[in-house]
Short mmCIF file of N, CA and C in Angstrom, two decimals:
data_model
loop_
_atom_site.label_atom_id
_atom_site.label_comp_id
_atom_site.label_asym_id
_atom_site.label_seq_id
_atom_site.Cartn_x
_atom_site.Cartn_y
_atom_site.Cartn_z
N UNK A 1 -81.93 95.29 50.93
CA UNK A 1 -81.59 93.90 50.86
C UNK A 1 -81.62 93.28 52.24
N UNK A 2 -80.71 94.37 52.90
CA UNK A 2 -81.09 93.43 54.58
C UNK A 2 -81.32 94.12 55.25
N UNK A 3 -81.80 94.60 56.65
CA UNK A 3 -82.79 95.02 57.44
C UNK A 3 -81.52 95.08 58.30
N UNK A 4 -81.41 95.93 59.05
CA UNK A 4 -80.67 96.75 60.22
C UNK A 4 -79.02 96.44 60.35
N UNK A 5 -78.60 96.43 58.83
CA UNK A 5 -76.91 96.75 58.21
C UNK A 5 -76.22 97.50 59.01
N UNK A 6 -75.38 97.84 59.72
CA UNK A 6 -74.89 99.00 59.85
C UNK A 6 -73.67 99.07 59.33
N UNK A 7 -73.06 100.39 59.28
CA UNK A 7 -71.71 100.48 58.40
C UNK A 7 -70.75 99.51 58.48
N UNK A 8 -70.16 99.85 57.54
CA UNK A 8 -68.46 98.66 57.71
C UNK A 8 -69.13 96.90 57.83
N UNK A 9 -70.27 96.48 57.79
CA UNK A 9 -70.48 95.26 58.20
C UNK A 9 -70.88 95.05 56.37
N UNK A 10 -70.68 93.62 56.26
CA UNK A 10 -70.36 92.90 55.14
C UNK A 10 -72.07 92.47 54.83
N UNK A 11 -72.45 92.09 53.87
CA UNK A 11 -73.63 92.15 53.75
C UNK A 11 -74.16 90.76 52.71
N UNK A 12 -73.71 89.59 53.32
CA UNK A 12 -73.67 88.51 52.93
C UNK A 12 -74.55 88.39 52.12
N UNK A 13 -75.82 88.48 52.10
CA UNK A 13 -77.12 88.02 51.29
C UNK A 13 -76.64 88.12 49.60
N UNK A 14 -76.18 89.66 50.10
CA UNK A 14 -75.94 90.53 48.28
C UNK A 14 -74.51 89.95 47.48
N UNK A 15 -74.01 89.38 48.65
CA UNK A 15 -72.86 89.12 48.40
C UNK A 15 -73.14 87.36 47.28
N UNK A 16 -74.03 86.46 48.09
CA UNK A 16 -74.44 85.49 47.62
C UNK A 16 -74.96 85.84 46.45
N UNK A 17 -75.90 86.67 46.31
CA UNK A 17 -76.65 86.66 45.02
C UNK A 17 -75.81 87.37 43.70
N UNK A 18 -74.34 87.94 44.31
CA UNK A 18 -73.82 87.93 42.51
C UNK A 18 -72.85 86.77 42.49
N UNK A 19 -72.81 86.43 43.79
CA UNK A 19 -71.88 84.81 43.15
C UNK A 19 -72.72 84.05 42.38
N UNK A 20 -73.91 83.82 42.98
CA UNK A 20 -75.38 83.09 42.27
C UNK A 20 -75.03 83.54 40.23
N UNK A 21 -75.21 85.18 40.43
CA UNK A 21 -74.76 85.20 38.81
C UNK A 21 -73.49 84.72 38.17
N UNK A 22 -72.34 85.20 38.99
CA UNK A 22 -71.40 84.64 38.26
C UNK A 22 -71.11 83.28 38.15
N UNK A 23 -71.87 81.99 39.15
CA UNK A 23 -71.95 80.76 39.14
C UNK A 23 -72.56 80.29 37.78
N UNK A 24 -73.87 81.36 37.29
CA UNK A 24 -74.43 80.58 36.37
C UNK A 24 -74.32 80.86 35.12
N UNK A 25 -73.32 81.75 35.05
CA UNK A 25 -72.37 81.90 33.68
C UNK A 25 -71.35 80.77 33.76
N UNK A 26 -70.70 80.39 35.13
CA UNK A 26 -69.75 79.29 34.53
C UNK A 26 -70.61 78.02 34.34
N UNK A 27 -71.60 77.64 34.93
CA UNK A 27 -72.77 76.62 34.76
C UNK A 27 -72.42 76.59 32.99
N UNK A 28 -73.10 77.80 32.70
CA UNK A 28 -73.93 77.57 31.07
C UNK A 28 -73.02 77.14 30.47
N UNK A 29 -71.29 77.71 30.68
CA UNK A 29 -69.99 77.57 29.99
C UNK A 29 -69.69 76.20 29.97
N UNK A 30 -69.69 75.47 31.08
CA UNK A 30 -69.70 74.10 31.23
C UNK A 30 -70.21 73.20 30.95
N UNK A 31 -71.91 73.58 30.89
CA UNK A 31 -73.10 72.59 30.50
C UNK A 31 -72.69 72.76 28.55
N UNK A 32 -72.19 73.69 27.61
CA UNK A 32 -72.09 73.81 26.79
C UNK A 32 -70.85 72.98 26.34
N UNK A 33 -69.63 73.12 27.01
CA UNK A 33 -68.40 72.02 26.80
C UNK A 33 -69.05 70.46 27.29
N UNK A 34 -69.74 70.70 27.94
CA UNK A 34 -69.82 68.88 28.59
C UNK A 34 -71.06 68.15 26.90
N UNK A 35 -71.70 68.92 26.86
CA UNK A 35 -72.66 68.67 25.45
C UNK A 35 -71.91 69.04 24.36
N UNK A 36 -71.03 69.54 24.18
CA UNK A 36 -70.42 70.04 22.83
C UNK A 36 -68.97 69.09 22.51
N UNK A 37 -68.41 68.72 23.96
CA UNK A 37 -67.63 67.25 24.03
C UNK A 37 -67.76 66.06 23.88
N UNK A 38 -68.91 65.80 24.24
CA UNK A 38 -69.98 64.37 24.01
C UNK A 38 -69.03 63.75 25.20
N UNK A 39 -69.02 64.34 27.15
CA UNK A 39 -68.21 63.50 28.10
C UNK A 39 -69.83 62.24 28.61
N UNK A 40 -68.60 61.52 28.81
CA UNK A 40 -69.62 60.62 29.47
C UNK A 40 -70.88 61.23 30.42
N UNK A 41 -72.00 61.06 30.37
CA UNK A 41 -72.71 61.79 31.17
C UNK A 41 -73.18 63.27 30.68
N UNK A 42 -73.18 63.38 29.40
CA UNK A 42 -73.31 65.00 28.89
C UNK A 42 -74.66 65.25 29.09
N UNK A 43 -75.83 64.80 29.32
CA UNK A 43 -76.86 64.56 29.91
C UNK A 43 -76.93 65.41 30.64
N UNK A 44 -75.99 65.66 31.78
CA UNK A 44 -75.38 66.86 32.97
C UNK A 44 -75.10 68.06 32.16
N UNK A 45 -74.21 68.08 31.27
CA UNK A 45 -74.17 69.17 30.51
C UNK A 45 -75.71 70.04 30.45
N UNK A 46 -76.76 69.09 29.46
CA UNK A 46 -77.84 69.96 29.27
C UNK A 46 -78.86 70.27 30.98
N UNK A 47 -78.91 69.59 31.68
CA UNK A 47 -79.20 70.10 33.19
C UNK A 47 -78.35 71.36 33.77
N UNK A 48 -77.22 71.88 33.00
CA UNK A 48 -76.49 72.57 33.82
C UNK A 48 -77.01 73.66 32.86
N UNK A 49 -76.55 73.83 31.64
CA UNK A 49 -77.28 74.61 30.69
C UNK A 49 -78.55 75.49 31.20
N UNK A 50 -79.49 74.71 31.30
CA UNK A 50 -80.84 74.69 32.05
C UNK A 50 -80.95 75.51 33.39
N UNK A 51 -80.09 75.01 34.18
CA UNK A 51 -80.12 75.46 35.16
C UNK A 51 -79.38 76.85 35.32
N UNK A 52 -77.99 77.24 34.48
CA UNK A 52 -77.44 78.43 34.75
C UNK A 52 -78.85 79.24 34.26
N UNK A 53 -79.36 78.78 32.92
CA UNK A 53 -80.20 80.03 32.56
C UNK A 53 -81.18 80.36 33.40
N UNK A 54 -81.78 78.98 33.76
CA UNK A 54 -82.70 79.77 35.03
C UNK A 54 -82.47 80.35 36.14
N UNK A 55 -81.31 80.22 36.44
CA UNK A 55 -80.72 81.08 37.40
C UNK A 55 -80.47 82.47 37.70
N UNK A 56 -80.29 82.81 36.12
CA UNK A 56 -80.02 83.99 35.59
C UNK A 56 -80.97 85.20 35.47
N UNK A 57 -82.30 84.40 35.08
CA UNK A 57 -83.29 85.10 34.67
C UNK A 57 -84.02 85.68 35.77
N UNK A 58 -84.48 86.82 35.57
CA UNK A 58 -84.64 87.95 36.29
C UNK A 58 -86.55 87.37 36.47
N UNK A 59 -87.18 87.18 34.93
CA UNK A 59 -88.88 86.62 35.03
C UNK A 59 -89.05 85.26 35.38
N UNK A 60 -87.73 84.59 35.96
CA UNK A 60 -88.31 83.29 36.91
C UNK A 60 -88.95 83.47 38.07
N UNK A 61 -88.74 84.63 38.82
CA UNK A 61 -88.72 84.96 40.09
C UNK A 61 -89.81 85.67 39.57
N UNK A 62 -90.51 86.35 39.11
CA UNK A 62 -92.14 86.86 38.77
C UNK A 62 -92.70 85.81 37.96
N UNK A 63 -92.80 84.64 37.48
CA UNK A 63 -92.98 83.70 37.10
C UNK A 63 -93.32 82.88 38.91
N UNK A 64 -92.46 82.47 39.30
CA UNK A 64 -92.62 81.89 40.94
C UNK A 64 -93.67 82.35 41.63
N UNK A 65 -93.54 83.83 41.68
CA UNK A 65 -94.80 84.68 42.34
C UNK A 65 -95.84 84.53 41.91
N UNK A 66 -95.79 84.58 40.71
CA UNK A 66 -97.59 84.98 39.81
C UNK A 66 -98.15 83.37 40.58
N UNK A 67 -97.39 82.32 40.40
CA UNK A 67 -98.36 80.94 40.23
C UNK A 67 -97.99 80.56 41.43
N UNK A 68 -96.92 80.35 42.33
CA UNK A 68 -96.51 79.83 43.34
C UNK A 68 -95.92 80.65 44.65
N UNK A 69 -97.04 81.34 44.87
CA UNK A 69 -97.56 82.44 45.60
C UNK A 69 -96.20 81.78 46.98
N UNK A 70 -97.07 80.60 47.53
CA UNK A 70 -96.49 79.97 48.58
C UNK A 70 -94.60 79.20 48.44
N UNK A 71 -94.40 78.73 47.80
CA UNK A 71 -93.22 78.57 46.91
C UNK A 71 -92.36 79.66 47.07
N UNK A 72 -93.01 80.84 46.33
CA UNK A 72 -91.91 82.25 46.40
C UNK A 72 -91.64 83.00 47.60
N UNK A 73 -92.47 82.43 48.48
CA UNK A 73 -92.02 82.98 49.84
C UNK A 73 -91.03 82.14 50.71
N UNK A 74 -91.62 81.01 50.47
CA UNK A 74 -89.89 80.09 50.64
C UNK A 74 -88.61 80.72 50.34
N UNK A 75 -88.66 80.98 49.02
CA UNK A 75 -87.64 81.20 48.27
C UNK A 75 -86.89 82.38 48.99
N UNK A 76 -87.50 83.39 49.67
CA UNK A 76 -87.00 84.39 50.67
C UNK A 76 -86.32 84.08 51.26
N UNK A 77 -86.87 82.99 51.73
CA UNK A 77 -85.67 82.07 53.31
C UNK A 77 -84.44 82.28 52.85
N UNK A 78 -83.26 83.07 53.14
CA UNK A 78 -82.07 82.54 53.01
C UNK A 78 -81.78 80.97 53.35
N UNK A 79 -81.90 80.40 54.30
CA UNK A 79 -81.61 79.26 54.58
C UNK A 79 -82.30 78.38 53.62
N UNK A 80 -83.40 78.48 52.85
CA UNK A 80 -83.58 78.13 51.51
C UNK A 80 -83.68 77.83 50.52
N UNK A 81 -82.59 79.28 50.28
CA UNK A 81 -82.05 79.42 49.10
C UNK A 81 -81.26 78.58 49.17
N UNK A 82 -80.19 78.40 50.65
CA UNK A 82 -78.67 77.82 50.54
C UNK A 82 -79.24 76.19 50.20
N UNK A 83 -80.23 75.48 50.43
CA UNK A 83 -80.74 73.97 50.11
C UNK A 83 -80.59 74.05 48.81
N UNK A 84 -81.50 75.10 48.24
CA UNK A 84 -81.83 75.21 46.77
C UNK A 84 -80.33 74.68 45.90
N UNK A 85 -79.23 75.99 45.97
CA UNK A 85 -78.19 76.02 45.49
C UNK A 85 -77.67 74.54 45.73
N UNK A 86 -77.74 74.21 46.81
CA UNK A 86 -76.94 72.73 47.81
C UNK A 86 -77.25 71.93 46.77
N UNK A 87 -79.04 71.51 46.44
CA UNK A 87 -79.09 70.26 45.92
C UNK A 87 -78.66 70.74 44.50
N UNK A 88 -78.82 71.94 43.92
CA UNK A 88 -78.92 72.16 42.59
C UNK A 88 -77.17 71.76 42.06
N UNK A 89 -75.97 72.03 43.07
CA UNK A 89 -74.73 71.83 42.45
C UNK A 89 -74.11 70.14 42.27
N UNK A 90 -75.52 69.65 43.14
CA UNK A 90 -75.06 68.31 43.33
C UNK A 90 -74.58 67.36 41.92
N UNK A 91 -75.52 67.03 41.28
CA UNK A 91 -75.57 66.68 39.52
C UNK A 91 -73.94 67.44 38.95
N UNK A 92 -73.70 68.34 38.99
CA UNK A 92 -72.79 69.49 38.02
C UNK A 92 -71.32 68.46 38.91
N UNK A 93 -71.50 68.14 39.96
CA UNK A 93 -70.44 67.62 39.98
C UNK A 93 -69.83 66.16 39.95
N UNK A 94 -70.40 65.54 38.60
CA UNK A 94 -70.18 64.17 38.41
C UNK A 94 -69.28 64.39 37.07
N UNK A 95 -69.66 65.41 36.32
CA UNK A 95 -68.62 64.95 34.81
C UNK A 95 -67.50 66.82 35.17
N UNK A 96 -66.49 66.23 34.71
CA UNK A 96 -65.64 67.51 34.49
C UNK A 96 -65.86 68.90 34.02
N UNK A 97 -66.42 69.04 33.24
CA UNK A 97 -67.40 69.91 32.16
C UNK A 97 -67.86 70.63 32.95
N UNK A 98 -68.40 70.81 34.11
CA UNK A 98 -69.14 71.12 34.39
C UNK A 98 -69.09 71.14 36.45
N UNK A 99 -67.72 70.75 36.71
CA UNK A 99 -67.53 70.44 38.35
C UNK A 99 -67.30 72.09 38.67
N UNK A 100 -66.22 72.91 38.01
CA UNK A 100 -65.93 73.92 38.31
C UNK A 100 -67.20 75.26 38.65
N UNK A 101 -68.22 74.97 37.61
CA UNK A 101 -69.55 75.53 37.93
C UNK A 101 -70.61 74.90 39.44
N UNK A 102 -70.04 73.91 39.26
CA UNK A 102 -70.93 73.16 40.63
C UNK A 102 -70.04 73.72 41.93
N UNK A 103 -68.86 73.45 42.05
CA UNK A 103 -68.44 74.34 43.29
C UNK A 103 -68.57 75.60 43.44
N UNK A 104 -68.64 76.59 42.13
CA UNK A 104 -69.41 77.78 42.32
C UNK A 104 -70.42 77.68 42.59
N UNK A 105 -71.04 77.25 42.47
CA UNK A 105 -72.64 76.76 42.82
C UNK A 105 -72.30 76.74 44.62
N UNK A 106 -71.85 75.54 44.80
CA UNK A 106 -71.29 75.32 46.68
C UNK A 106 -71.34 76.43 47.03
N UNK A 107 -70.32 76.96 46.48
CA UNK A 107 -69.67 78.02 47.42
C UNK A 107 -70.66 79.53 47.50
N UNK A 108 -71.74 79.55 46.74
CA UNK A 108 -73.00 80.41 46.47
C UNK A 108 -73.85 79.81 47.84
N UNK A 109 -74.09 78.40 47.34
CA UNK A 109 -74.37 77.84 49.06
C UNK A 109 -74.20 78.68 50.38
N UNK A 110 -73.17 78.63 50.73
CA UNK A 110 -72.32 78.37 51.89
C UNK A 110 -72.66 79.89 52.09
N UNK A 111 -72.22 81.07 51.37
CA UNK A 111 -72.54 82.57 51.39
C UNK A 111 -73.83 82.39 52.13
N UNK A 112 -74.75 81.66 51.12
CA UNK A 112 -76.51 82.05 52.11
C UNK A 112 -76.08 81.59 52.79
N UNK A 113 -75.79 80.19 53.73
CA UNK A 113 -75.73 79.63 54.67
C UNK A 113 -75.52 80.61 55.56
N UNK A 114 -74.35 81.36 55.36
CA UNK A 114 -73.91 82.68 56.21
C UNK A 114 -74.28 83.73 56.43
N UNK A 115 -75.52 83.97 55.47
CA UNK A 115 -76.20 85.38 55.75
C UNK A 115 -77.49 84.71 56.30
N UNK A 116 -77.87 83.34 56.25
CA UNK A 116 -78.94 82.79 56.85
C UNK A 116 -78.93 83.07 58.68
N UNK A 117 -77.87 82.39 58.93
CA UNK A 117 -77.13 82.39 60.06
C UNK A 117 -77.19 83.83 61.13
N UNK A 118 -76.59 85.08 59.98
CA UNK A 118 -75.99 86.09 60.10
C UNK A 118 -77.89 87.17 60.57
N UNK A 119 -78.85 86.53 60.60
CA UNK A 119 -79.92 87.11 60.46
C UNK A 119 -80.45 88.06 59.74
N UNK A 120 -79.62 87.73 58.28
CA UNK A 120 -80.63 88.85 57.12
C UNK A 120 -81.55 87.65 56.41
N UNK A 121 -82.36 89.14 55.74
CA UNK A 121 -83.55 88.35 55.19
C UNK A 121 -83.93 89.18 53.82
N UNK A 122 -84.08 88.94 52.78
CA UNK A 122 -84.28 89.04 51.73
C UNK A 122 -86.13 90.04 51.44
N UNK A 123 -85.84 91.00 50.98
CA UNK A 123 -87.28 92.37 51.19
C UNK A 123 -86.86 92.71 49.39
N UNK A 124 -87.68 92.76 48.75
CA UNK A 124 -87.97 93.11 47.34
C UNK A 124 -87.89 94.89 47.40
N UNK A 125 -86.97 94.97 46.40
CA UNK A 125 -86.50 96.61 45.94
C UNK A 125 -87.88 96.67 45.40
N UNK A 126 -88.26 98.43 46.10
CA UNK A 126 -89.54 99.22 45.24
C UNK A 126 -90.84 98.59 46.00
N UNK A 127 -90.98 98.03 46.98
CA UNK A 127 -92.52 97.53 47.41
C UNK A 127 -93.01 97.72 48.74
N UNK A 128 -91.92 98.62 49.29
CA UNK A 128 -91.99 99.40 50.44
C UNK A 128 -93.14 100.83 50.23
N UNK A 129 -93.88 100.74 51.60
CA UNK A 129 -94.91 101.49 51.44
C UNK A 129 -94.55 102.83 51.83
N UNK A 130 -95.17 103.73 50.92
CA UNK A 130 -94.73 105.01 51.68
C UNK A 130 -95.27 105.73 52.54
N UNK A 131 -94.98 106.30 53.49
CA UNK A 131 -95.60 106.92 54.51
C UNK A 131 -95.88 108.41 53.96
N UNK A 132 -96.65 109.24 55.04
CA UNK A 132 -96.82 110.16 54.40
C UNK A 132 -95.89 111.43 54.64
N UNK A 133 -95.07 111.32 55.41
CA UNK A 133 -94.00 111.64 55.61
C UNK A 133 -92.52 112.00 54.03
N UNK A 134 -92.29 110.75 53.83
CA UNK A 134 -92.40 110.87 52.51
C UNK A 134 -93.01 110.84 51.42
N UNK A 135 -94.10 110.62 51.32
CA UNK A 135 -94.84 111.15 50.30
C UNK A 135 -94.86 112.97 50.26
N UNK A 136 -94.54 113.73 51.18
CA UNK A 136 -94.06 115.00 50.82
C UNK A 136 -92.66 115.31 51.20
N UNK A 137 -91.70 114.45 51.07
CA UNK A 137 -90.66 114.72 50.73
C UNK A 137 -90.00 114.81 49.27
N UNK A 138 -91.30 113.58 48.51
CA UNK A 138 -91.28 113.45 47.38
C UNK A 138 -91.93 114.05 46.74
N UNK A 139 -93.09 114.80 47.11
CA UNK A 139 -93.01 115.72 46.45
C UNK A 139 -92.70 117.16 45.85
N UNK A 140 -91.95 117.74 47.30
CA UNK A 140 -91.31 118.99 47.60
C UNK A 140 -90.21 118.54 46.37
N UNK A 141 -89.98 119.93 45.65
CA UNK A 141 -89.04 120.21 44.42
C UNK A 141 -88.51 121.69 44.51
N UNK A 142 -87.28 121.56 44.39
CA UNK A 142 -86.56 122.80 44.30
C UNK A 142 -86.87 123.81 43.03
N UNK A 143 -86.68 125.34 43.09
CA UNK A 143 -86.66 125.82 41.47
C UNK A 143 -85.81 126.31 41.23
N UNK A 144 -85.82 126.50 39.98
CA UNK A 144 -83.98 126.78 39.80
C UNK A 144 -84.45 128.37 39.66
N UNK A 145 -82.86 128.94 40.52
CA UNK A 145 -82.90 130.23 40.86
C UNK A 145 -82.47 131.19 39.77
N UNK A 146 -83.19 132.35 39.91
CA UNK A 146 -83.24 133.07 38.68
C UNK A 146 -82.45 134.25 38.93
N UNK A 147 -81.77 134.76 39.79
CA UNK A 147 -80.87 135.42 39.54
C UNK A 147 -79.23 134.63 40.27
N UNK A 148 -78.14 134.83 39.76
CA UNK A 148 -77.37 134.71 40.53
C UNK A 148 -77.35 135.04 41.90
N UNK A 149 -76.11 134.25 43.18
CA UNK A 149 -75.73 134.79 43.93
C UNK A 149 -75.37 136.35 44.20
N UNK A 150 -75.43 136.75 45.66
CA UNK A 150 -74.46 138.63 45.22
C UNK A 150 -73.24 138.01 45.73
N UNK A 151 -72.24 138.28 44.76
CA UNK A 151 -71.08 138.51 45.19
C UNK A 151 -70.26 140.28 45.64
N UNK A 152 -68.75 139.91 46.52
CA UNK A 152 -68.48 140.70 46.92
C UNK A 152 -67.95 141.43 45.44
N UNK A 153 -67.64 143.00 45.33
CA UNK A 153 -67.00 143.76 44.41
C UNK A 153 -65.45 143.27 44.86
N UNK A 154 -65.07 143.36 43.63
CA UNK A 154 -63.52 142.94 43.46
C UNK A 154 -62.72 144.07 44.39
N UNK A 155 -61.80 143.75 44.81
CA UNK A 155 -61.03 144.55 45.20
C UNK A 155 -59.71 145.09 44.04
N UNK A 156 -59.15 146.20 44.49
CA UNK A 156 -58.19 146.55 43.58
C UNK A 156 -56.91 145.47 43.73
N UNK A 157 -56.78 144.78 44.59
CA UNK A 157 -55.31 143.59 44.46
C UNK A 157 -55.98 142.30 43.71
N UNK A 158 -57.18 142.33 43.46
CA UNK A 158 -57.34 141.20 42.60
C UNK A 158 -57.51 141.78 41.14
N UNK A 159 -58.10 142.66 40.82
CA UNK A 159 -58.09 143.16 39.43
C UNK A 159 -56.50 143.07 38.91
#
């Protein structure tokens, strides 16, 4: 996730991206009361709806890539992302229904803001090349051993 971590240090990026999930469960929860209340403005409701789910979804982000090659590399930027989230909570916080998801939203913000800052950068799990180094680490395999250990003969105070 981030590039030269070292122990005990906090790891903002990862930290943002499950607030990101748990933001867009309260999104959907909200966009569903603000449309299922009929509040002034429920309009917001179905934008928030909308938006938790796409938030959520795992084939937006290979969806981004396949067509918006240039786009999805943006999207790397931590500093970015934190706009993205910024403008996206803006709307969520005009009707009630739906404010408590928008400051989760903020406060998903503010995390990138801090790992933007903090100089991590966002590297895709599994697309790291392997060297050949490991490529025979991976393939060296243990076999399972066919006789037991030798152990010592018992002594007469343990019998």
């Amino acid at each position: 996730m981030t590039s030269g971590v070292k122990m005990g240090q906090i790891e903002w990026a990862m930290w943002a991206n499950e607030q990101a999930i748990v933001s867009s469960s309260i999104i959907i929860l909200g966009g569903i009361l603000g449309v299922a209340g009929f509040f002034k403005g429920w309009e917001i409701g179905i934008y928030a709806i909308i938006a938790g789910v796409l938030n959520t979804r795992e084939n937006v982000s290979e969806i981004l890539y396949e067509t918006f090659e240039l786009l999805w590399a943006c999207v790397q930027e931590l500093f970015l992302r934190f706009i993205m989230h910024l403008i996206l909570c803006i709307p969520m916080c005009f009707i009630l229904a739906t404010i408590m998801g928008g400051i989760s939203l903020f406060t998903t913000a503010m995390i990138y803001l801090v790992a933007a800052f903090k100089g991590e950068e966002w590297k895709p799990v599994g697309l790291e090349e392997k060297t050949e180094s490991t490529a025979k680490k991976d393939a060296k395999s243990f076999r399972q051993p066919k006789m037991p250990p030798p152990r010592a003969p018992p002594s007469a105070n343990q019998i």
